[in-house]
XYZ file of C-alpha atoms in Angstrom:
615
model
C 4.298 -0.157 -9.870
C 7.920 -1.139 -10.978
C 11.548 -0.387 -8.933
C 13.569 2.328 -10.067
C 16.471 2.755 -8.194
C 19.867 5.168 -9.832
C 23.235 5.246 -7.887
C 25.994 8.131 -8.858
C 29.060 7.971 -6.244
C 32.624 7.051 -5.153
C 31.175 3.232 -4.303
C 31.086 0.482 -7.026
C 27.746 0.656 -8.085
C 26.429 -2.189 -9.426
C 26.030 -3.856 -5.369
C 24.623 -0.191 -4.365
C 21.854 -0.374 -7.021
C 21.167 -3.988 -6.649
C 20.931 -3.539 -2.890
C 18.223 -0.581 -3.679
C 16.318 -3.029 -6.138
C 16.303 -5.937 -3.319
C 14.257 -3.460 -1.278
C 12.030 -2.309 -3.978
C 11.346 -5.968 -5.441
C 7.722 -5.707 -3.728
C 6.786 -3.323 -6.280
C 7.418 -5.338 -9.054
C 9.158 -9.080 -10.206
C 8.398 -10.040 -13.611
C 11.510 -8.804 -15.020
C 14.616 -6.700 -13.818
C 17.670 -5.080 -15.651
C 20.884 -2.562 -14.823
C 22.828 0.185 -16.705
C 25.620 1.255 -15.838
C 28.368 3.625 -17.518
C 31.588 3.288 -17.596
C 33.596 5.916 -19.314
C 32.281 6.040 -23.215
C 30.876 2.800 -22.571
C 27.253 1.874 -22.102
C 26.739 -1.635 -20.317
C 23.244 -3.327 -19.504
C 22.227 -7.037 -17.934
C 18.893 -7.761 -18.208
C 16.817 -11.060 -17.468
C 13.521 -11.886 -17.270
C 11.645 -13.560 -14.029
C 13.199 -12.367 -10.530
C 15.766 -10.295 -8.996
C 18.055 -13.670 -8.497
C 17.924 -13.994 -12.359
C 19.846 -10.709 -12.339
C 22.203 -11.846 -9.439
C 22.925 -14.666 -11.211
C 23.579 -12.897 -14.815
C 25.539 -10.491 -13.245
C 27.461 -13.333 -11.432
C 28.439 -14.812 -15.129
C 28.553 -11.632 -16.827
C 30.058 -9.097 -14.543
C 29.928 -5.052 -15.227
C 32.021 -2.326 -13.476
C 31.415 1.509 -13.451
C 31.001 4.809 -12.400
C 27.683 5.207 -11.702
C 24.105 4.039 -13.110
C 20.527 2.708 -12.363
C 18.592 -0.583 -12.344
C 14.956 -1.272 -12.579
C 12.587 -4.315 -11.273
C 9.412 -4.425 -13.613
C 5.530 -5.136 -13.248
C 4.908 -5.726 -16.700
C 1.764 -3.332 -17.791
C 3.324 -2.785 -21.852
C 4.813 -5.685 -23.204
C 5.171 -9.381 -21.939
C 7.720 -9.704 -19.075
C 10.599 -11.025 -21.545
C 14.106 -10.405 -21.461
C 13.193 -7.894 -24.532
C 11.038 -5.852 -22.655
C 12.733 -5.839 -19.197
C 14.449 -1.996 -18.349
C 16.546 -0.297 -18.781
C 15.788 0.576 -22.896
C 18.353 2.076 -24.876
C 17.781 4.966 -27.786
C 19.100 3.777 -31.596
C 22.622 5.023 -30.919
C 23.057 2.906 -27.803
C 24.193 5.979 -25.807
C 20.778 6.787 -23.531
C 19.183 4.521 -20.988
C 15.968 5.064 -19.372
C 14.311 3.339 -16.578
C 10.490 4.127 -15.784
C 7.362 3.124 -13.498
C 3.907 4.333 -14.784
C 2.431 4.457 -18.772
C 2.714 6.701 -21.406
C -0.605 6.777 -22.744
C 0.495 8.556 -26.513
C 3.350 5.775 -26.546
C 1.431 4.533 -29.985
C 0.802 7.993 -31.381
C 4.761 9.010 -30.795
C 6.010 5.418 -31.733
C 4.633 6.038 -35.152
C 6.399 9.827 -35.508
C 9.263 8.251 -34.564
C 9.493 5.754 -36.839
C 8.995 7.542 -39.388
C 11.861 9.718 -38.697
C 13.787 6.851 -39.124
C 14.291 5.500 -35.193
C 14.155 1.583 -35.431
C 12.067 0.354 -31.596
C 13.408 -3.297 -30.636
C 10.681 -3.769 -27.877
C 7.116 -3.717 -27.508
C 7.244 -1.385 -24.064
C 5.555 2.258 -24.279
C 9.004 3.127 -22.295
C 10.978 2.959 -25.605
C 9.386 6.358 -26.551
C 10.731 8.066 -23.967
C 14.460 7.009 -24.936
C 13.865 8.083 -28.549
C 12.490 11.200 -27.771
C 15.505 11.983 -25.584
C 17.680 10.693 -28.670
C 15.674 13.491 -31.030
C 15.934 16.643 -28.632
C 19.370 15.716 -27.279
C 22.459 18.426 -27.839
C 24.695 17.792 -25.073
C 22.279 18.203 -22.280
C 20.041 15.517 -20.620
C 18.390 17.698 -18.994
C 17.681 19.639 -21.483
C 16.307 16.557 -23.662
C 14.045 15.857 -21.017
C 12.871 18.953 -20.350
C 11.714 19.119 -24.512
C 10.345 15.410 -23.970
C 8.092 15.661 -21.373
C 6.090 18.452 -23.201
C 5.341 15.470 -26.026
C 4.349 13.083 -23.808
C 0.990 12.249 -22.023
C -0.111 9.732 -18.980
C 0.963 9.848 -15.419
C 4.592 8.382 -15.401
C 8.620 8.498 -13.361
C 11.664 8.010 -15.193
C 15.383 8.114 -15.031
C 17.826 8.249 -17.158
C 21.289 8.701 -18.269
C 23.846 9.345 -20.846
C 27.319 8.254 -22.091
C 27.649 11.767 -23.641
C 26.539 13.872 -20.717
C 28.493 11.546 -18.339
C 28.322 11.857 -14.135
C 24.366 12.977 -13.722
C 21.411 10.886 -13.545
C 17.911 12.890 -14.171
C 14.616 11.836 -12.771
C 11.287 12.943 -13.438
C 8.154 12.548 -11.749
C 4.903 13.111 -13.571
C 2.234 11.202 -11.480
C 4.537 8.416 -9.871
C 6.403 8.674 -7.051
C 10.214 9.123 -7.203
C 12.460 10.447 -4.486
C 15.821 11.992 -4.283
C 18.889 11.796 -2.134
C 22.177 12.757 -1.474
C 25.059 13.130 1.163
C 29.130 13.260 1.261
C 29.081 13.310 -2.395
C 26.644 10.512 -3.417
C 23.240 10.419 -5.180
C 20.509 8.238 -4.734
C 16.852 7.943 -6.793
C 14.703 5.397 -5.833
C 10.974 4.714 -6.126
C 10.224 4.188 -2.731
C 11.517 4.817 0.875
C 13.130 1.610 2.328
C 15.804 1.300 -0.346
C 17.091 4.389 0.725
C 17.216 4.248 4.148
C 20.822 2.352 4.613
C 22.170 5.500 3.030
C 20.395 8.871 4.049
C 17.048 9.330 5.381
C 17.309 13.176 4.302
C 14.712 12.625 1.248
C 13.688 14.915 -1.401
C 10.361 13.541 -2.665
C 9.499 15.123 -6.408
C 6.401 16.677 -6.937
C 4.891 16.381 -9.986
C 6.090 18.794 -13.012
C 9.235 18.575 -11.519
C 12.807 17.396 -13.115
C 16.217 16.409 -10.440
C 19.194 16.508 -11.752
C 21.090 14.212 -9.471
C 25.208 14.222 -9.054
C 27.943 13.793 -6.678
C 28.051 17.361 -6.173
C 24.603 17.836 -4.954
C 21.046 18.160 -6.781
C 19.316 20.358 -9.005
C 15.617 20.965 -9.056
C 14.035 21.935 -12.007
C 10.144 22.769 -13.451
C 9.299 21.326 -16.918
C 10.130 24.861 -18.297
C 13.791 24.544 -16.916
C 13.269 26.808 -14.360
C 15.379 26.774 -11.375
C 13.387 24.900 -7.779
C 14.681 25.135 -4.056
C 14.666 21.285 -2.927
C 13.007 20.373 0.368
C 14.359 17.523 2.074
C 12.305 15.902 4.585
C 14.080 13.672 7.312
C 12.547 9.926 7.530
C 12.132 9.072 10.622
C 12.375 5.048 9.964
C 15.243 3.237 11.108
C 16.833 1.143 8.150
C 16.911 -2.013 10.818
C 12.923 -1.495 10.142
C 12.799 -2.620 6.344
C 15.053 -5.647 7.287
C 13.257 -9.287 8.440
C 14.763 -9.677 11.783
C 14.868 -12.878 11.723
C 11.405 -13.618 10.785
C 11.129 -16.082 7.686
C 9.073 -13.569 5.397
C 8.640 -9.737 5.604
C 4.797 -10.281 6.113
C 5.081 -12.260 8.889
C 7.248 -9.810 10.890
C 4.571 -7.187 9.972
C 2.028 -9.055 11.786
C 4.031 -9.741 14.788
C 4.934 -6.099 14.721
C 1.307 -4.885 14.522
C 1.140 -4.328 18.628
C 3.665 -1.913 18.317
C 2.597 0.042 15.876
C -0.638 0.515 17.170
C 1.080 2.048 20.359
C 2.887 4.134 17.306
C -0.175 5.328 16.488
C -1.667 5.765 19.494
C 0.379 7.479 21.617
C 0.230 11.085 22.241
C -3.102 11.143 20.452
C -5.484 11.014 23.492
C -5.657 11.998 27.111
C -6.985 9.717 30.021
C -7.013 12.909 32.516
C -9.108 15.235 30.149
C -11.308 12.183 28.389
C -10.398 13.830 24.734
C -8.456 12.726 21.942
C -5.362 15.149 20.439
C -4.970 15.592 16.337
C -2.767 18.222 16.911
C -0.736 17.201 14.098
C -3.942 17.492 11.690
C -3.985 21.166 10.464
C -8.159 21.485 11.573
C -9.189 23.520 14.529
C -11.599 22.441 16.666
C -14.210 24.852 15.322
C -13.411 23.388 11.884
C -13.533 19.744 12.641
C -17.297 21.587 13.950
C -18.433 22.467 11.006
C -18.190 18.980 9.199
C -21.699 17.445 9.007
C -21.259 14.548 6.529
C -18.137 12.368 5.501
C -16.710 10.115 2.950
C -14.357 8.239 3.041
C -12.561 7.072 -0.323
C -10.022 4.289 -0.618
C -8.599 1.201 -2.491
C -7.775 -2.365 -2.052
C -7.563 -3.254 1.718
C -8.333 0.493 2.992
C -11.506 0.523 1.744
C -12.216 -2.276 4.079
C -10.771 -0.161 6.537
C -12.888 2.513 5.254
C -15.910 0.278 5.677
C -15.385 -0.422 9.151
C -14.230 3.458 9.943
C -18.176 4.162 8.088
C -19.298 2.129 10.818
C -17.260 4.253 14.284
C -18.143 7.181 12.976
C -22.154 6.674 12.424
C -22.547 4.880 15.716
C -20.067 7.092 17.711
C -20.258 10.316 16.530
C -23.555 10.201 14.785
C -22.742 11.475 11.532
C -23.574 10.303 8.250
C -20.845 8.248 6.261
C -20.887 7.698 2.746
C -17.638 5.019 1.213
C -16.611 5.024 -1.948
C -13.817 3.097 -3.895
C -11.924 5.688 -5.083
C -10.688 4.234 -8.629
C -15.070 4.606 -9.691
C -15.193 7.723 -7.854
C -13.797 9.975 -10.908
C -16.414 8.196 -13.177
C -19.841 9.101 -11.866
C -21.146 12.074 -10.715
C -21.547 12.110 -7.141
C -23.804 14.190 -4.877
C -21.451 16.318 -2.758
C -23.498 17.786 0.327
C -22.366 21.242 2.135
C -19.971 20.726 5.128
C -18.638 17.266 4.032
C -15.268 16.114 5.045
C -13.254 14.010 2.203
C -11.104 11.229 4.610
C -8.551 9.413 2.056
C -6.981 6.161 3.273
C -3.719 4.895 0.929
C -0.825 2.856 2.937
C 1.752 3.885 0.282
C 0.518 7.758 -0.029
C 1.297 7.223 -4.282
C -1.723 5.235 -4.871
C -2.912 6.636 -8.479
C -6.878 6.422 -8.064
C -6.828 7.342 -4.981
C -5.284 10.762 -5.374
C -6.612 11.233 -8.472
C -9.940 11.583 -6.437
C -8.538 13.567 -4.053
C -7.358 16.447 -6.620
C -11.064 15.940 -8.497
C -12.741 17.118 -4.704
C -10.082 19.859 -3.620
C -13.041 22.061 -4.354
C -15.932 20.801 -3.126
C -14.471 20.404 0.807
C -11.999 19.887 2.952
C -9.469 16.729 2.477
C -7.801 14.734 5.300
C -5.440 11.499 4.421
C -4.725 9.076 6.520
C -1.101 7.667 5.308
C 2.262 5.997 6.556
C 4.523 8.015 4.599
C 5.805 10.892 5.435
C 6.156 13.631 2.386
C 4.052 11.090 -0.194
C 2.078 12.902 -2.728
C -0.881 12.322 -0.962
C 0.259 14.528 1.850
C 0.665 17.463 -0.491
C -2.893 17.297 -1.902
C -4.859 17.070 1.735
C -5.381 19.880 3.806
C -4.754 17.777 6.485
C -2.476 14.877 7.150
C -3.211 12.154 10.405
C 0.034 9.486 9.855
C -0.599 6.004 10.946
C 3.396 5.931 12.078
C 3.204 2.175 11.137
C 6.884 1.644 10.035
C 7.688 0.641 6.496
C 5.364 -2.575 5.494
C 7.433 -4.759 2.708
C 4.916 -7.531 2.051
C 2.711 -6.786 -0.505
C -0.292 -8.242 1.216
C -0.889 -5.361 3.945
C -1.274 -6.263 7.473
C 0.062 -3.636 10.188
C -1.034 -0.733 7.597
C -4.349 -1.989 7.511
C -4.412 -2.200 11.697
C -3.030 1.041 12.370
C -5.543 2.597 10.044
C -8.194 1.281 11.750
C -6.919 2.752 14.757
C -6.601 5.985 13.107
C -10.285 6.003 11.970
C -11.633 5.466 15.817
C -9.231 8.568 17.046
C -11.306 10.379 14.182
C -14.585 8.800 15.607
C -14.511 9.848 19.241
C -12.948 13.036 18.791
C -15.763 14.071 16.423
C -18.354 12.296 19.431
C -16.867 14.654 21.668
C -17.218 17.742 19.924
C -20.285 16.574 18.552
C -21.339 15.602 22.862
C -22.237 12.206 21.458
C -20.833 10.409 24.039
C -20.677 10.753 27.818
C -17.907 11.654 29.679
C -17.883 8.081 31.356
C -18.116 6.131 28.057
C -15.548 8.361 26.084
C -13.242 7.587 28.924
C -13.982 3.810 28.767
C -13.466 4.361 24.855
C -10.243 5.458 25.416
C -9.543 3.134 28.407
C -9.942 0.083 25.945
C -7.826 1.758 23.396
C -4.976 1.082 26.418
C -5.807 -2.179 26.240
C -6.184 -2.760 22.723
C -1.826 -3.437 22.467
C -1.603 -6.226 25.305
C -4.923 -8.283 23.417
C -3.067 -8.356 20.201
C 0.299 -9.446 22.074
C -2.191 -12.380 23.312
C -3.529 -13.491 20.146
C 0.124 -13.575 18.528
C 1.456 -15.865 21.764
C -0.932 -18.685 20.297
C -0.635 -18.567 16.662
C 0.222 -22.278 17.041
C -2.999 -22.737 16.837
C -4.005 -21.001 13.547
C -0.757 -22.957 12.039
C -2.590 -25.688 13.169
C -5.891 -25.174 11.815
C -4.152 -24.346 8.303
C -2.852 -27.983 7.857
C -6.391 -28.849 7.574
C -7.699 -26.358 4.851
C -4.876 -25.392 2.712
C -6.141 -27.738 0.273
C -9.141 -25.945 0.050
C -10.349 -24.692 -3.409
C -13.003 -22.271 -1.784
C -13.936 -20.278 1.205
C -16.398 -18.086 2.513
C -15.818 -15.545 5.071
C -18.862 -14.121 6.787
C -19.480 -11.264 9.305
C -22.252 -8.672 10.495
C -22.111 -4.864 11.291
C -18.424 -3.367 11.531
C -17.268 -7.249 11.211
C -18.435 -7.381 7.784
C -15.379 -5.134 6.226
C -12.695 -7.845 8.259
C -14.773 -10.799 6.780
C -13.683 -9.369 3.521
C -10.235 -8.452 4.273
C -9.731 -11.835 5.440
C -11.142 -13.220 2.040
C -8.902 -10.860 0.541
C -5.745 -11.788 2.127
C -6.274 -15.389 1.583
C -6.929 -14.651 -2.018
C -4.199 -12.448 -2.104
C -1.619 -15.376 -0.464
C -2.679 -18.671 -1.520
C -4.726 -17.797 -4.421
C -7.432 -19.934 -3.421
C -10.951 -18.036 -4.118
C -12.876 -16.229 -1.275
C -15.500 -14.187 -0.450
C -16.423 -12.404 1.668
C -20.297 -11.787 2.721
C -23.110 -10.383 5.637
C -23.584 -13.225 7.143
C -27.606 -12.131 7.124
C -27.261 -12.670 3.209
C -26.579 -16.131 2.980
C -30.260 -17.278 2.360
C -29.835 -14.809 -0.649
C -28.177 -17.033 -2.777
C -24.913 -18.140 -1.307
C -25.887 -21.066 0.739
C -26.322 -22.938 -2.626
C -22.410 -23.032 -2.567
C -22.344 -24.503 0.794
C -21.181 -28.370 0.685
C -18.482 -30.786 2.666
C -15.684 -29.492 1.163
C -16.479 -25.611 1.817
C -14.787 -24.208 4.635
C -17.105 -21.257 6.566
C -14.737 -18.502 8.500
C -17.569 -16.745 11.091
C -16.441 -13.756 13.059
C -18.224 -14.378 16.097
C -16.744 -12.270 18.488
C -18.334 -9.552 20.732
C -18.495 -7.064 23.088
C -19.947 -8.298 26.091
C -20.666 -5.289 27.296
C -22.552 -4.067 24.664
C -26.626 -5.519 24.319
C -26.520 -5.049 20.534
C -23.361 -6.625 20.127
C -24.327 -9.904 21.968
C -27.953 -9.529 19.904
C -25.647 -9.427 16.352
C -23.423 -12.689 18.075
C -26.448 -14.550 18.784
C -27.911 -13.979 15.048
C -24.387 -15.449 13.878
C -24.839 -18.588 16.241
C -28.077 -19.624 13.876
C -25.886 -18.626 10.784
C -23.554 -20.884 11.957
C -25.849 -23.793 12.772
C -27.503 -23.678 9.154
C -24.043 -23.501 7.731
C -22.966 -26.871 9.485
C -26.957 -28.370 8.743
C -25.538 -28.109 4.913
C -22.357 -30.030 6.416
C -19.952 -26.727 5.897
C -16.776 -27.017 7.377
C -17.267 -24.013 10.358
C -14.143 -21.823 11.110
C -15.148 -20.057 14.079
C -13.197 -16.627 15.686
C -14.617 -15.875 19.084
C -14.314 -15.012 22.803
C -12.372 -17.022 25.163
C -14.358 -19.615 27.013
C -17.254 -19.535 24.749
C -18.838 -23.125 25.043
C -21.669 -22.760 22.879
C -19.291 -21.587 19.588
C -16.784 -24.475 20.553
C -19.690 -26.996 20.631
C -20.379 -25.877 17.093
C -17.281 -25.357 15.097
C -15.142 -27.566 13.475
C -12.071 -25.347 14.318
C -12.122 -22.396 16.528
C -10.296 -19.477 17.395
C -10.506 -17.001 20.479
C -9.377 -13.845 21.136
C -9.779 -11.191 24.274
C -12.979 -9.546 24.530
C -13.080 -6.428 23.559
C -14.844 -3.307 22.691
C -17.321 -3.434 20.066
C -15.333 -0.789 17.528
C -11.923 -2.492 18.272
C -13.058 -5.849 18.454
C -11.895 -5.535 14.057
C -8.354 -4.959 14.859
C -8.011 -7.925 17.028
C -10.261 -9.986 14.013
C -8.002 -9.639 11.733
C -4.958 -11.067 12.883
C -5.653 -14.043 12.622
C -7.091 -13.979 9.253
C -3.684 -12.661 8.529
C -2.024 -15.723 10.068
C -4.714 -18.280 8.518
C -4.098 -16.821 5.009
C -0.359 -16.714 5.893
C 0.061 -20.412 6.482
C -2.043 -21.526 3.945
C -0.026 -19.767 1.506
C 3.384 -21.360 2.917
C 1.868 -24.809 2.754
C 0.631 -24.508 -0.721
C 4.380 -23.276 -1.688
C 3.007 -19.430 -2.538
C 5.451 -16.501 -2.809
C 4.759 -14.672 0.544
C 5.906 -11.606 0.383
C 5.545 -11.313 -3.941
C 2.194 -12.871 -4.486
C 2.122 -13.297 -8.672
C 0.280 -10.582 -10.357
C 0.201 -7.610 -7.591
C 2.512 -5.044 -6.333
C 3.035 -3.055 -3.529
C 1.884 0.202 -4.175
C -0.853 0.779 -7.382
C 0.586 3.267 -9.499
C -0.772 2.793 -12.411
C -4.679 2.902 -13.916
């Protein structure tokens, strides 16, 4: 999960790789470091704590150069100490290496090499891989590397570089994602997409098994025999002005106000009004295919399995097929049932996400795969056999908001275009399906105008040691996502439950001091969902008989919820199936300001990191 980011170029590049680190520091912040090379001279600046640690060293302690690479850390080997921050050096001071991932022999190869006389100064598995590069280096790095990675074990990206094979940096992916650039004689690695977009958005993205060699004169793409590889660049469609804040005070913020317009993103060209059907032309499944699937799971992490929940739910009730979820870091440790004519839908924001692909290479066999992912070209992408992009922009904020949106909106594409082929759904009600999908932008717009109010609400709660979030049918999965954010945020402790299982134990927690966050909106067009609204009104009344504080999200004008909660929220109507999307938003906002009042790290809550590349 750490920030590697290499620089080789005309340009001074100590503010080039610092600028790339800035834009990676989501994926890591316990510790950061640089290396850069100046003729014969290795030169490194590490710190512990933040990126601004590293400003300021740098700042006192300045370093010049012809090219080099920097690192931000999420410490996994090793305490996050000055020590143990990247880059790590070999004995002779002469190779640096930079890495995201673990190196699960590191123990087994530490104790070879020590005995063969190198001398480790850090407790970091990454220390291996310099020393190994140390023993099988004669005047190629890329030659050392190639002889290293046949020693070592675990899923894993490095770079590296070396005084005495000067002007090349070589990168390796084995399992973590690492991508490639290069233009007008300038090379770029980097772990992740945004800190490359202010300088090409022509991106190489390394499969696994495969070793760049990366200079000013272009790249070289090489197998882990040596053998020569044809690149293939992929153009990024991002703007760079997209990773920036805009003027918004944290990254996650400007996510959520930017949510409307992704979901138009996603939307748009994926459905037809006229004809009453939705278009996946860009998924690589026929309609006679998409036919033949009978049963689906769905496998995710994190905040897309909630989404995955709540896609379990469109699909059943639209489309009438069975939907199994599974989180997909368990899935590779049972031994699942696997029924004929099952379609495998992965959901990962990032496309790297280790478990989750992991599962998707374990089922390649046993059907077909679709993912459901924001980046173009991720590893992810290269597994499926089909790819439906959520076109959400590049999300910064480690807490995932518009990702989480768009992929809902994503799963209800795949719902009604398997009711239509499946003739689940009328004519009439797939168009007002689609009708309220039109809508869907304009009712989030809404909801975002008065987010004075949520601020408002927060100044009362943030205090708050405990919350409960509670929800029935497809507003179950949002009841936890909201627990999750605020979790996430403010580290206060959530959870989120049916709100039908509260007599099973956790009313006991209900007291004075425990705030109660009820989704309570509905579809008024739809009997069952006013039936599953009117079961939460009693939930709600034997919540505030136990004197719970009641946090109430529900439809405009709705007297009887405002007579009974403490603090209430209201959206637009909506349909049923969408009615999540709009939910969430401001859970996103509550959990937002509550973490700014309690003095949290927005966009860098402690202990997490963007993308979960590691087991």
């Amino acid at each position: 999960m750490c920030g590697i980011f290499g620089y080789i170029g005309p340009r001074d590049p100590v503010p080039v790789i610092m600028g790339g680190l800035r834009s990676l520091e989501y994926r890591g912040y316990d510790s950061a470091g640089i290396a850069i090379i100046e003729g014969q001279q290795l030169r490194i600046r590490r710190c512990s704590g933040k990126l601004k640690n590293l400003e300021e060293l740098l700042q006192e302690q300045p370093v010049t150069g012809q090219f080099g690479l920097g690192h931000t850390r999420w410490a996994t080997h090793g305490r996050p100490t000055e020590e143990n921050a990247h880059p790590h050096r070999d004995c002779k001071g002469r190779i640096v290496v930079a890495h995201n991932g673990i190196i699960e022999n590191y123990l087994a190869l530490k104790r070879k090499l020590i005995e063969e006389g190198h001398k480790f100064t850090t407790e970091t598995d990454t220390e291996v891989i310099a020393h190994l590069l140390e023993k099988h280096f004669q005047g190629s790095l890329e030659d050392a590397v190639v002889k290293a990675l046949a020693e070592l074990k675990g899923l894993y990206a490095f770079t590296c570089v070396c005084v005495d094979d000067p002007q090349k940096i070589v990168a390796v992916r084995e399992g973590n994602p690492l991508i490639v650039g290069a233009m007008d004689g300038e090379g770029f690695v980097a772990s992740d997409v945004p800190a490359m977009l202010p300088y090409t958005r022509s991106i190489l993205f390394l499969d696994d098994h495969e070793v760049a060699v990366v200079a000013r004169d272009g790249i070289r793409l090489l197998d882990t025999a040596g053998n020569r590889r044809k690149p293939q660049f992929q153009h990024i469609a991002w703007d760079p002005i997209m990773a920036e804040k805009g003027g918004y005070k944290h990254f996650m913020l400007k996510e959520i106000y930017e949510q409307p317009v992704a979901i138009e993103n996603t939307i748009l060209g994926r459905f037809s009004l006229d004809t009453n059907t939705v278009h996946l032309e860009d998924i690589a499944f026929t309609n006679d295919v998409w036919q033949e699937f009978l049963h689906i799971r769905i496998l995710a992490c994190g905040t897309s399995w909630h989404a995955a929940l709540a896609g379990k739910y469109m699909i059943e009730s639209l489309a009438r097929l069975p939907v199994e979820v599974d989180y997909a870091s368990e899935y590779r440790y049972r031994n699942p049932v696997v029924l004929p004519d099952t379609l495998f839908i992965f959901i990962t924001q990032s496309g790297e996400t280790l478990d989750t692909i992991a599962a998707q290479r374990q089922v390649r066999a046993a059907g077909k795969t679709l993912t459901i992912t924001n980046v173009v070209g991720s590893m992810t992408t290269r597994v499926a056999d089909a790819v439906l992009y959520t076109r959400a922009g590049p999300e910064i904020g480690v807490a995932s908001t518009k990702a989480f949106t768009t992929q809902l909106a994503c799963l209800y594409l795949i719902a009604l275009h398997l009711a239509k082929l499946h003739k689940t759904l009328s004519d009439s009600e797939m168009r007002k399906a689609l009708t309220d999908l039109t809508e869907l932008p304009h009712k989030m717009e809404r909801i975002l105008e008065n987010s004075k109010r949520i601020e408002e609400i927060s100044k009362g709660l943030f205090r708050q040691h405990d919350f409960l979030f509670l929800a029935r049918g497809i507003h179950f999965p949002i009841a936890l996502e909201g627990a999750l954010k605020l979790k996430e945020l403010s580290y206060i402790h959530a959870e989120g439950y049916p709100a039908g299982e509260m007599k099973h134990g956790p009313n006991a927690l209900i007291d004075e001091n425990l705030p109660v966050v009820f989704l309570a909106a509905y579809d008024p067009d739809s009997s069952e969902s006013h039936q599953r609204y009117e079961k939460v009104l009693n939930n709600i009344k034997e919540v505030k008989s136990r004197d719970g504080i009641i946090v109430a999200l529900g439809n405009e004008g709705d007297a009887d919820l405002a007579e009974s909660a403490d603090h209430l929220i209201s959206i637009s109507p909506a349909n049923e199936y969408l009615l999540p999307i709009l939910e969430v938003i401001p859970l996103q906002l509550l959990a937002y300001h509550c973490a700014v009042r309690r003095g949290c790290d927005i966009d860098q809550p402690r202990n997490l990191a963007k993308s979960v590349t590691v087991e």
